[in-house]
CSV table of C-alpha atoms in Angstrom, one decimal:
chain,number,residue,atom,x,y,z
A,30,MET,CA,0.0,0.0,0.0
A,31,ALA,CA,1.2,3.5,-0.8
A,32,ALA,CA,2.5,5.5,2.1
A,33,THR,CA,-0.1,7.8,3.6
A,34,ARG,CA,0.3,11.5,3.8
A,35,PRO,CA,-1.4,13.4,6.7
A,36,GLY,CA,-3.6,16.2,5.6
A,37,ALA,CA,-4.2,14.9,2.1
A,38,PRO,CA,-7.4,16.3,0.7
A,39,VAL,CA,-10.5,14.3,1.5
A,40,ILE,CA,-11.7,14.8,-2.1
A,41,VAL,CA,-8.8,12.6,-3.3
A,42,ASP,CA,-9.9,9.8,-1.0
A,43,LEU,CA,-13.5,10.1,-2.1
A,44,LEU,CA,-12.4,10.1,-5.8
A,45,PHE,CA,-10.3,7.0,-5.1
A,46,LEU,CA,-13.2,5.1,-3.4
A,47,LEU,CA,-15.6,6.1,-6.2
A,48,ALA,CA,-13.0,5.0,-8.9
A,49,VAL,CA,-12.5,1.6,-7.2
A,50,ALA,CA,-16.2,1.0,-6.8
A,51,VAL,CA,-16.9,1.9,-10.5
A,52,MET,CA,-14.0,-0.2,-11.8
A,53,TRP,CA,-15.1,-3.3,-9.8
A,54,LEU,CA,-18.7,-2.9,-10.8
A,55,VAL,CA,-17.7,-3.0,-14.5
A,56,ILE,CA,-15.3,-5.9,-13.9
A,57,ALA,CA,-18.0,-7.8,-12.0
A,58,TYR,CA,-20.5,-7.4,-14.8
A,59,GLN,CA,-17.8,-8.5,-17.3
A,60,LEU,CA,-16.9,-11.4,-15.1
A,61,ALA,CA,-20.5,-12.6,-15.0
A,62,LEU,CA,-20.6,-12.5,-18.8
A,63,ALA,CA,-17.2,-14.2,-19.1
A,64,LEU,CA,-18.4,-17.1,-16.9
A,65,ALA,CA,-21.6,-17.4,-19.0
A,66,GLY,CA,-19.5,-17.4,-22.2
A,67,SER,CA,-17.2,-20.0,-20.7
A,68,TRP,CA,-20.2,-22.2,-19.9
A,69,LEU,CA,-21.4,-22.0,-23.5
A,70,TRP,CA,-18.0,-23.0,-24.8
A,71,ARG,CA,-17.7,-26.0,-22.4
A,72,ARG,CA,-21.2,-27.2,-22.9
A,73,THR,CA,-20.9,-27.4,-26.7
A,74,ARG,CA,-17.2,-28.1,-27.1
A,75,GLY,CA,-16.6,-31.2,-29.3
A,76,ARG,CA,-20.1,-31.3,-30.6
A,77,ASP,CA,-20.7,-31.3,-34.3
A,78,PRO,CA,-22.7,-28.2,-35.2
A,79,LEU,CA,-24.2,-30.2,-38.1
A,80,PRO,CA,-25.4,-33.6,-36.8
A,81,ALA,CA,-25.3,-36.2,-39.6
A,82,ASN,CA,-28.7,-37.7,-38.7
A,83,GLU,CA,-30.7,-34.6,-39.3
A,84,ASP,CA,-32.8,-34.3,-42.4
A,85,LEU,CA,-33.6,-30.6,-42.9
A,86,ASP,CA,-35.4,-28.9,-45.7
A,87,TRP,CA,-32.9,-26.2,-46.6
A,88,PRO,CA,-34.7,-23.0,-47.7
A,89,THR,CA,-33.5,-20.7,-50.5
A,90,LEU,CA,-30.7,-18.4,-49.3
A,91,SER,CA,-29.6,-15.1,-50.8
A,92,VAL,CA,-26.1,-13.8,-49.9
A,93,LEU,CA,-25.7,-10.0,-50.2
A,94,ILE,CA,-22.2,-8.6,-50.5
A,95,PRO,CA,-22.0,-4.8,-50.7
A,96,ALA,CA,-18.8,-3.8,-52.4
A,97,HIS,CA,-17.1,-0.5,-53.1
A,98,ASN,CA,-13.7,-0.7,-54.7
A,99,GLU,CA,-13.0,-4.2,-53.4
A,100,GLU,CA,-10.8,-5.6,-56.2
A,101,SER,CA,-8.1,-6.7,-53.8
A,102,VAL,CA,-10.4,-9.0,-51.8
A,103,ILE,CA,-13.6,-9.8,-53.7
A,104,GLU,CA,-12.2,-12.9,-55.5
A,105,ARG,CA,-11.2,-14.6,-52.3
A,106,THR,CA,-14.6,-13.8,-50.7
A,107,LEU,CA,-16.5,-15.3,-53.7
A,108,SER,CA,-14.3,-18.4,-53.7
A,109,SER,CA,-15.0,-19.1,-50.0
A,110,LEU,CA,-18.8,-18.6,-50.6
A,111,LEU,CA,-18.7,-20.9,-53.6
A,112,ALA,CA,-17.0,-23.5,-51.4
A,113,GLN,CA,-19.9,-23.5,-48.9
A,114,THR,CA,-21.5,-26.8,-48.1
A,115,TYR,CA,-25.0,-25.2,-48.3
A,116,PRO,CA,-27.0,-26.9,-51.2
A,117,ALA,CA,-25.9,-25.1,-54.4
A,118,ASP,CA,-29.3,-25.2,-55.9
A,119,ARG,CA,-30.7,-23.3,-52.9
A,120,LEU,CA,-28.0,-20.6,-52.9
A,121,GLU,CA,-27.6,-17.3,-54.8
A,122,ILE,CA,-24.8,-14.8,-54.3
A,123,LEU,CA,-25.4,-11.1,-55.3
A,124,VAL,CA,-22.5,-8.6,-55.2
A,125,ILE,CA,-23.7,-5.0,-55.1
A,126,SER,CA,-20.9,-3.0,-56.7
A,127,ASP,CA,-21.7,0.4,-55.3
A,128,ALA,CA,-20.1,3.1,-57.5
A,129,SER,CA,-16.9,1.1,-57.8
A,130,THR,CA,-14.2,2.7,-59.9
A,131,ASP,CA,-11.7,-0.2,-59.8
A,132,ARG,CA,-12.0,-3.7,-61.3
A,133,THR,CA,-14.6,-5.0,-58.7
A,134,ALA,CA,-17.4,-5.3,-61.2
A,135,GLU,CA,-15.2,-6.9,-63.8
A,136,LEU,CA,-13.9,-9.5,-61.4
A,137,VAL,CA,-17.4,-10.4,-60.2
A,138,ALA,CA,-18.8,-10.6,-63.8
A,139,THR,CA,-15.9,-13.0,-64.7
A,140,CYS,CA,-16.8,-15.2,-61.7
A,141,GLY,CA,-20.4,-15.1,-62.6
A,142,ARG,CA,-19.8,-16.4,-66.1
A,143,LYS,CA,-18.2,-19.5,-64.6
A,144,HIS,CA,-20.7,-19.9,-61.7
A,145,PRO,CA,-24.3,-19.0,-62.5
A,146,SER,CA,-25.1,-18.6,-58.7
A,147,VAL,CA,-23.0,-15.5,-58.6
A,148,ARG,CA,-24.6,-12.3,-59.9
A,149,LEU,CA,-23.5,-8.7,-60.2
A,150,LEU,CA,-25.6,-5.7,-59.5
A,151,GLU,CA,-23.9,-2.5,-60.5
A,152,ILE,CA,-24.8,0.9,-59.1
A,153,PRO,CA,-22.9,3.3,-61.3
A,154,PRO,CA,-20.9,6.3,-60.0
A,155,GLY,CA,-23.1,9.3,-59.5
A,156,GLN,CA,-26.1,7.1,-58.5
A,157,GLY,CA,-24.5,5.1,-55.7
A,158,GLY,CA,-22.1,5.9,-52.9
A,159,ARG,CA,-25.0,6.4,-50.4
A,160,GLY,CA,-23.6,3.8,-47.9
A,161,LYS,CA,-23.8,0.2,-47.0
A,162,SER,CA,-27.5,0.3,-45.9
A,163,ALA,CA,-28.6,1.8,-49.2
A,164,ALA,CA,-26.6,-0.8,-51.1
A,165,LEU,CA,-28.2,-3.6,-49.1
A,166,ASN,CA,-31.7,-2.2,-49.6
A,167,THR,CA,-31.1,-2.0,-53.3
A,168,GLY,CA,-29.8,-5.6,-53.4
A,169,MET,CA,-32.8,-6.9,-51.5
A,170,ARG,CA,-35.0,-5.9,-54.4
A,171,HIS,CA,-33.1,-8.2,-56.7
A,172,VAL,CA,-33.0,-11.5,-54.7
A,173,ASP,CA,-35.7,-14.0,-53.8
A,174,GLY,CA,-34.3,-16.1,-50.9
A,175,GLU,CA,-36.5,-17.0,-47.9
A,176,LEU,CA,-33.4,-16.1,-45.8
A,177,VAL,CA,-30.8,-13.4,-46.4
A,178,ALA,CA,-27.1,-13.6,-45.4
A,179,ILE,CA,-24.8,-10.6,-45.2
A,180,TYR,CA,-21.1,-10.6,-45.8
A,181,ASP,CA,-18.6,-7.8,-46.1
A,182,ALA,CA,-16.4,-8.0,-49.2
A,183,ASP,CA,-13.3,-8.9,-47.3
A,184,ASN,CA,-14.7,-12.0,-45.6
A,185,THR,CA,-13.6,-15.6,-45.9
A,186,PRO,CA,-16.3,-17.7,-44.3
A,187,GLU,CA,-15.4,-21.3,-43.3
A,188,PRO,CA,-17.2,-24.0,-45.5
A,189,ASP,CA,-20.0,-24.8,-43.0
A,190,ALA,CA,-20.8,-21.3,-41.9
A,191,LEU,CA,-24.0,-20.7,-43.8
A,192,LYS,CA,-25.4,-24.2,-43.0
A,193,ILE,CA,-24.7,-23.7,-39.3
A,194,LEU,CA,-26.5,-20.4,-39.2
A,195,VAL,CA,-29.5,-21.5,-41.3
A,196,ARG,CA,-29.9,-24.6,-39.2
A,197,GLU,CA,-30.4,-22.5,-36.1
A,198,LEU,CA,-33.2,-20.5,-37.8
A,199,LEU,CA,-34.9,-23.8,-38.9
A,200,LEU,CA,-34.9,-25.3,-35.4
A,201,ASP,CA,-36.1,-22.2,-33.6
A,202,ARG,CA,-38.9,-20.0,-34.9
A,203,THR,CA,-38.4,-17.5,-32.1
A,204,LEU,CA,-35.1,-16.4,-33.8
A,205,GLY,CA,-35.3,-13.5,-36.2
A,206,ALA,CA,-31.6,-13.9,-37.1
A,207,ALA,CA,-28.4,-15.8,-36.2
A,208,LEU,CA,-24.9,-14.5,-36.3
A,209,GLY,CA,-21.6,-16.2,-36.3
A,210,MET,CA,-18.1,-15.4,-35.2
A,211,PHE,CA,-15.6,-13.3,-37.0
A,212,ARG,CA,-11.8,-13.8,-36.6
A,213,THR,CA,-8.8,-11.7,-37.7
A,214,ILE,CA,-7.2,-13.1,-40.9
A,215,ASN,CA,-4.3,-10.7,-40.6
A,216,ARG,CA,-3.7,-11.2,-36.9
A,217,ASP,CA,0.1,-11.7,-37.2
A,218,ARG,CA,0.7,-8.6,-39.4
A,219,ASN,CA,1.8,-6.3,-36.6
A,220,LEU,CA,1.2,-5.4,-32.9
A,221,LEU,CA,-2.0,-3.4,-33.8
A,222,THR,CA,-3.6,-6.4,-35.5
A,223,ARG,CA,-2.7,-8.6,-32.5
A,224,PHE,CA,-4.5,-6.1,-30.2
A,225,VAL,CA,-7.5,-6.1,-32.4
A,226,ASN,CA,-7.5,-9.9,-32.6
A,227,LEU,CA,-7.7,-10.1,-28.8
A,228,GLU,CA,-10.3,-7.4,-28.6
A,229,THR,CA,-12.6,-9.1,-31.0
A,230,ILE,CA,-12.2,-12.5,-29.3
A,231,ALA,CA,-13.0,-11.0,-25.9
A,232,PHE,CA,-16.0,-9.0,-27.3
A,233,GLN,CA,-17.5,-12.1,-28.8
A,234,TRP,CA,-16.9,-14.6,-26.1
A,235,ILE,CA,-17.7,-12.2,-23.2
A,236,VAL,CA,-20.2,-9.7,-24.5
A,237,GLN,CA,-22.0,-11.7,-27.2
A,238,ALA,CA,-21.8,-15.2,-25.8
A,239,GLY,CA,-22.4,-14.1,-22.2
A,240,ARG,CA,-25.4,-12.0,-23.0
A,241,TRP,CA,-26.9,-14.8,-25.1
A,242,CYS,CA,-26.5,-17.3,-22.2
A,243,LEU,CA,-27.9,-14.9,-19.5
A,244,GLY,CA,-30.7,-13.2,-21.4
A,245,ARG,CA,-31.0,-14.5,-25.0
A,246,VAL,CA,-29.5,-11.2,-26.2
A,247,SER,CA,-26.9,-10.7,-28.8
A,248,THR,CA,-26.5,-8.0,-31.5
A,249,LEU,CA,-25.8,-8.3,-35.2
A,250,PRO,CA,-22.3,-7.6,-36.5
A,251,GLY,CA,-21.8,-6.1,-39.9
A,252,THR,CA,-21.1,-9.4,-41.4
A,253,ASN,CA,-21.6,-13.2,-41.1
A,254,TYR,CA,-25.3,-13.3,-40.2
A,255,VAL,CA,-28.5,-14.7,-41.6
A,256,ILE,CA,-31.8,-13.0,-41.1
A,257,ARG,CA,-35.3,-14.0,-42.2
A,258,ARG,CA,-36.6,-12.2,-45.2
A,259,GLU,CA,-40.0,-11.7,-43.7
A,260,ILE,CA,-38.4,-9.9,-40.7
A,261,LEU,CA,-36.5,-7.5,-43.1
A,262,GLU,CA,-39.7,-6.8,-45.0
A,263,ARG,CA,-41.7,-6.1,-41.8
A,264,LEU,CA,-38.9,-3.7,-40.7
A,265,GLY,CA,-38.6,-1.9,-44.0
A,266,GLY,CA,-35.0,-3.0,-44.5
A,267,TRP,CA,-31.9,-1.2,-43.2
A,268,ASP,CA,-32.0,2.4,-42.0
A,269,GLU,CA,-30.1,4.3,-44.6
A,270,GLN,CA,-29.2,7.1,-42.2
A,271,ALA,CA,-27.4,4.7,-39.8
A,272,ILE,CA,-23.7,4.0,-40.3
A,273,ALA,CA,-24.0,1.4,-37.5
A,274,GLU,CA,-26.7,-0.3,-39.4
A,275,ASP,CA,-26.1,-3.6,-37.6
A,276,SER,CA,-26.8,-2.2,-34.1
A,277,GLU,CA,-29.8,-0.3,-35.3
A,278,LEU,CA,-31.3,-3.3,-37.0
A,279,SER,CA,-30.7,-5.4,-33.9
A,280,LEU,CA,-32.9,-3.2,-31.7
A,281,ARG,CA,-35.7,-3.3,-34.2
A,282,VAL,CA,-35.6,-7.1,-34.4
A,283,TYR,CA,-36.0,-7.3,-30.7
A,284,GLU,CA,-38.8,-4.7,-30.8
A,285,LEU,CA,-40.7,-7.3,-33.0
A,286,GLY,CA,-40.3,-9.8,-30.2
A,287,LYS,CA,-37.8,-11.9,-32.0
A,288,PHE,CA,-34.3,-13.0,-30.8
A,289,ILE,CA,-30.9,-12.9,-32.3
A,290,LYS,CA,-28.6,-15.9,-31.5
A,291,PHE,CA,-24.9,-15.9,-31.3
A,292,VAL,CA,-23.5,-19.1,-32.9
A,293,PRO,CA,-19.7,-19.2,-32.5
A,294,SER,CA,-19.2,-22.3,-34.6
A,295,ALA,CA,-20.1,-20.4,-37.8
A,296,VAL,CA,-16.9,-18.6,-38.5
A,297,THR,CA,-15.7,-16.1,-41.0
A,298,TRP,CA,-12.2,-14.5,-41.3
A,299,GLU,CA,-11.9,-10.8,-42.0
A,300,GLN,CA,-9.3,-8.1,-42.4
A,301,GLU,CA,-8.7,-5.7,-39.5
A,302,PRO,CA,-6.9,-2.3,-39.8
A,303,GLU,CA,-3.1,-2.5,-40.0
A,304,THR,CA,-2.3,1.1,-39.4
A,305,LEU,CA,-3.3,3.4,-36.6
A,306,GLY,CA,-4.9,6.0,-38.9
A,307,VAL,CA,-7.2,3.5,-40.5
A,308,TRP,CA,-8.1,2.0,-37.1
A,309,LEU,CA,-8.9,5.5,-35.7
A,310,ARG,CA,-11.2,6.4,-38.7
A,311,GLN,CA,-13.0,3.0,-38.4
A,312,ARG,CA,-13.6,3.2,-34.7
A,313,THR,CA,-14.6,6.8,-34.8
A,314,ARG,CA,-17.2,5.9,-37.4
A,315,TRP,CA,-18.4,3.1,-35.2
A,316,ALA,CA,-18.7,5.4,-32.2
A,317,ARG,CA,-20.6,8.0,-34.3
A,318,GLY,CA,-22.9,5.3,-35.6
A,319,ASN,CA,-23.5,4.3,-32.0
A,320,ASN,CA,-24.4,7.9,-31.1
A,321,TYR,CA,-27.0,8.0,-33.9
A,322,VAL,CA,-28.6,4.7,-32.7
A,323,VAL,CA,-28.7,5.9,-29.1
A,324,ALA,CA,-30.3,9.2,-30.0
A,325,LYS,CA,-32.8,7.5,-32.3
A,326,PHE,CA,-34.0,5.0,-29.8
A,327,LEU,CA,-34.1,7.5,-26.9
A,328,ARG,CA,-36.5,9.6,-28.9
A,329,ARG,CA,-38.7,6.5,-29.8
A,330,ARG,CA,-38.6,4.9,-26.3
A,331,PRO,CA,-38.9,1.3,-27.7
A,332,ARG,CA,-40.6,-1.4,-25.7
A,333,PHE,CA,-39.0,-4.9,-25.4
A,334,GLN,CA,-40.3,-8.2,-24.2
A,335,SER,CA,-38.5,-8.1,-20.8
A,336,LYS,CA,-36.6,-5.7,-18.6
A,337,LEU,CA,-33.6,-7.9,-18.9
A,338,ILE,CA,-33.5,-7.6,-22.7
A,339,ALA,CA,-34.0,-3.8,-22.3
A,340,PHE,CA,-31.1,-3.6,-19.8
A,341,GLU,CA,-28.7,-5.7,-22.0
A,342,LEU,CA,-29.5,-3.7,-25.1
A,343,VAL,CA,-29.0,-0.4,-23.3
A,344,ALA,CA,-25.8,-1.8,-21.8
A,345,PHE,CA,-24.6,-2.6,-25.3
A,346,LEU,CA,-25.4,0.8,-26.6
A,347,ALA,CA,-23.6,2.3,-23.7
A,348,LEU,CA,-20.5,0.1,-24.3
A,349,PHE,CA,-18.4,2.9,-25.9
A,350,TYR,CA,-19.1,5.2,-23.0
A,351,VAL,CA,-18.7,2.5,-20.3
A,352,PHE,CA,-15.4,1.5,-21.7
A,353,PHE,CA,-14.4,5.1,-22.0
A,354,ALA,CA,-15.4,5.8,-18.4
A,355,ALA,CA,-13.6,2.6,-17.2
A,356,ILE,CA,-10.4,3.6,-18.9
A,357,ILE,CA,-10.6,7.2,-17.4
A,358,VAL,CA,-11.3,5.8,-14.0
A,359,SER,CA,-8.5,3.2,-14.3
A,360,ASP,CA,-6.0,6.0,-15.3
A,361,VAL,CA,-7.0,8.1,-12.3
A,362,LEU,CA,-6.5,5.1,-10.0
A,363,PHE,CA,-3.1,4.4,-11.6
A,364,VAL,CA,-1.9,8.0,-11.1
A,365,LEU,CA,-3.2,8.1,-7.5
A,366,CYS,CA,-1.5,4.9,-6.6
A,367,VAL,CA,1.8,5.8,-8.3
A,368,THR,CA,2.0,9.2,-6.7
A,369,GLY,CA,1.0,8.0,-3.3
A,370,LEU,CA,-1.9,10.4,-3.1
A,371,ALA,CA,-4.4,7.6,-2.7
A,372,THR,CA,-5.5,6.1,0.6
A,373,ALA,CA,-4.1,9.2,2.5
A,374,ASN,CA,-6.9,9.0,5.1
A,375,LEU,CA,-8.2,5.5,4.3
A,376,ALA,CA,-7.2,2.2,5.9
A,377,GLY,CA,-7.1,-0.9,3.7
A,378,PRO,CA,-5.1,-2.4,0.9
A,379,PHE,CA,-6.6,-0.3,-1.8
A,380,ASN,CA,-3.5,-0.4,-4.1
A,381,VAL,CA,-3.8,-4.2,-4.0
A,382,VAL,CA,-7.5,-3.9,-4.9
A,383,PHE,CA,-6.5,-1.8,-7.9
A,384,VAL,CA,-3.8,-4.2,-9.0
A,385,ALA,CA,-6.2,-7.2,-8.5
A,386,ALA,CA,-8.7,-5.5,-10.8
A,387,ILE,CA,-6.2,-5.2,-13.6
A,388,GLY,CA,-5.1,-8.8,-13.0
A,389,LEU,CA,-8.7,-10.1,-13.2
A,390,PHE,CA,-9.1,-8.2,-16.5
A,391,LEU,CA,-6.0,-9.9,-17.9
A,392,LEU,CA,-7.1,-13.4,-16.7
A,393,GLN,CA,-10.5,-12.9,-18.3
A,394,LEU,CA,-8.9,-11.9,-21.5
A,395,ALA,CA,-6.4,-14.9,-21.5
A,396,HIS,CA,-9.2,-17.3,-20.5
A,397,VAL,CA,-11.5,-16.5,-23.4
A,398,ALA,CA,-8.6,-16.1,-25.9
A,399,SER,CA,-7.6,-19.7,-25.1
A,400,PHE,CA,-10.9,-20.9,-26.6
A,401,GLU,CA,-9.5,-19.8,-29.9
A,402,GLY,CA,-6.1,-21.4,-29.5
A,403,GLU,CA,-4.2,-18.4,-28.3
A,404,ARG,CA,-1.3,-19.0,-26.0
A,405,VAL,CA,-2.0,-17.7,-22.5
A,406,PRO,CA,1.5,-16.3,-21.7
A,407,ALA,CA,1.5,-14.4,-24.9
A,408,VAL,CA,-2.0,-13.1,-24.3
A,409,LEU,CA,-1.1,-11.9,-20.8
A,410,LEU,CA,1.9,-10.0,-22.1
A,411,THR,CA,0.0,-8.5,-25.0
A,412,GLY,CA,-2.9,-7.6,-22.6
A,413,ILE,CA,-0.5,-5.6,-20.4
A,414,LEU,CA,0.7,-3.7,-23.4
A,415,MET,CA,-2.9,-3.2,-24.6
A,416,TYR,CA,-3.9,-1.6,-21.3
A,417,PHE,CA,-1.2,1.1,-21.5
A,418,THR,CA,-1.5,1.7,-25.2
A,419,TYR,CA,-4.4,0.4,-27.2
A,420,CYS,CA,-7.1,0.8,-24.5
A,421,GLN,CA,-6.0,4.5,-24.0
A,422,LEU,CA,-6.8,5.2,-27.7
A,423,TRP,CA,-10.5,4.6,-26.9
A,424,ILE,CA,-10.4,7.9,-25.1
A,425,VAL,CA,-9.4,9.6,-28.3
A,426,VAL,CA,-12.1,7.7,-30.3
A,427,VAL,CA,-15.0,8.7,-28.0
A,428,ILE,CA,-13.9,12.3,-27.7
A,429,ARG,CA,-13.4,12.6,-31.4
A,430,ALA,CA,-16.8,11.1,-32.2
A,431,LEU,CA,-18.6,13.4,-29.7
A,432,TYR,CA,-16.7,16.4,-31.2
A,433,GLU,CA,-17.6,15.6,-34.8
A,434,ASP,CA,-21.3,14.9,-33.8
A,435,HIS,CA,-22.0,17.8,-31.4
A,436,VAL,CA,-19.4,20.5,-32.2
A,437,LEU,CA,-18.7,20.2,-35.9
A,438,ARG,CA,-22.1,18.5,-36.5
A,439,ARG,CA,-20.7,16.6,-39.5
A,440,GLU,CA,-23.0,14.6,-41.7
A,441,HIS,CA,-23.0,10.9,-41.1
A,442,VAL,CA,-21.3,9.6,-44.3
A,443,TRP,CA,-20.2,6.1,-44.9
A,444,ASP,CA,-16.4,5.9,-44.9
A,445,LYS,CA,-15.3,2.5,-46.2
A,446,THR,CA,-12.3,0.9,-44.4
A,447,PRO,CA,-9.4,0.7,-46.8
A,448,ARG,CA,-8.2,-2.9,-47.6
A,449,PHE,CA,-4.7,-4.2,-47.3
A,450,PRO,CA,-3.1,-6.8,-49.6
A,451,SER,CA,-4.7,-10.2,-49.2
A,452,PRO,CA,-2.8,-13.0,-47.5
A,453,ARG,CA,-1.1,-15.5,-49.8
A,454,THR,CA,-2.9,-18.8,-50.1
A,455,GLY,CA,-0.6,-20.6,-47.7
A,456,GLU,CA,-1.2,-18.0,-44.9
A,457,LEU,CA,-4.9,-17.6,-45.3
A,458,LEU,CA,-5.9,-18.9,-41.9
A,459,PRO,CA,-3.5,-18.5,-38.9
A,460,GLN,CA,-2.1,-21.8,-37.7
A,461,ALA,CA,-3.3,-21.1,-34.1
A,462,ALA,CA,-6.9,-21.4,-35.1
A,463,PRO,CA,-8.5,-24.6,-33.7
A,464,GLN,CA,-10.6,-27.0,-35.8
A,465,ARG,CA,-14.0,-25.5,-35.8
A,466,LYS,CA,-15.9,-28.8,-35.6
A,467,GLU,CA,-14.5,-29.0,-32.0
A,468,SER,CA,-15.7,-25.6,-31.1
A,469,PRO,CA,-19.2,-24.5,-30.1
């Protein structure tokens, strides 16, 4: 414990107590979610997500891929979708080339001549460029599937991904949609991509899996999900003003009384930002999109089936700000402990309490990362580096998003994440990834 200083301001002690309480409250909630996610992993580990003795009537399925200048990745994405085990006569793939000025349309058209299930819908420059939601709504008018799957243009879904997601919808009519897991295909590119890899694993196994187990709540990502066509039609499609169209659509699905299930055995691999500038632009866009969704639903005051669902959805929407507050509080605690200002008039091992909180965070991270074959010692080391670097960047993201929304009042415009050179064939999937048939 830090040495006490007689006469230290009482306000410092009160701030310290408040900071400790807030930090442990957040960690306790995350711990409950992590334990629930761990239960899901252990309960289904080793089970085949596609039992051989099932005889299902597979419905028609339309895959929509919005694409703007995606020549560097679109061929790999189409190859992975054509390799799906979903019945080929029940599957159609539509690429919406939204005002592309590169070879995206040419590459898709070439693929379509070889594979009739692949079609191209071109929105020419000058008419397109209105964002992902607008492209998806346009695409919906050109497909007929009973179910609709969404993939970003940089995705590489594993062969059974579509079958696994559709199976969940066939077995449970209360589900409006089912989402899979996304992994980082360029995880080993640099330290930033390693940070993002751990962040996405933790988010999915703690926030998504945990909330599904505790309250049947999960929220759509921007890719690797299947939704019932009838649900989309009842909802009027995607909100074209929303740049976080996945979060916005999730809330409206729950308003209808339907559920969205997290199915981690349905896996896709995607690119993550490899430079800090690209990462900052992407996460600022996410935060601004989240601001829009929060404002929209606060005005509407939606009603959900239960208070638990309402709480979990509100907690999800507040995630950016909860994480922002947790980092600020953690930083305050760190400074107070290091300078010795903390616990001046308080008895107790408060410094130990702070260190224990950080340790618990690291253990949670290492535990869920081990589900995906990550090595625990490496995760612990990377996690420590993340706390002092990557996590601090979220302060910049949230402040920047609030500044652009409420000071500059910038229009919400879709800003596509730049792509990086695709991995060579031999390095497509990181070797640390476990075999998915042994995962939940």
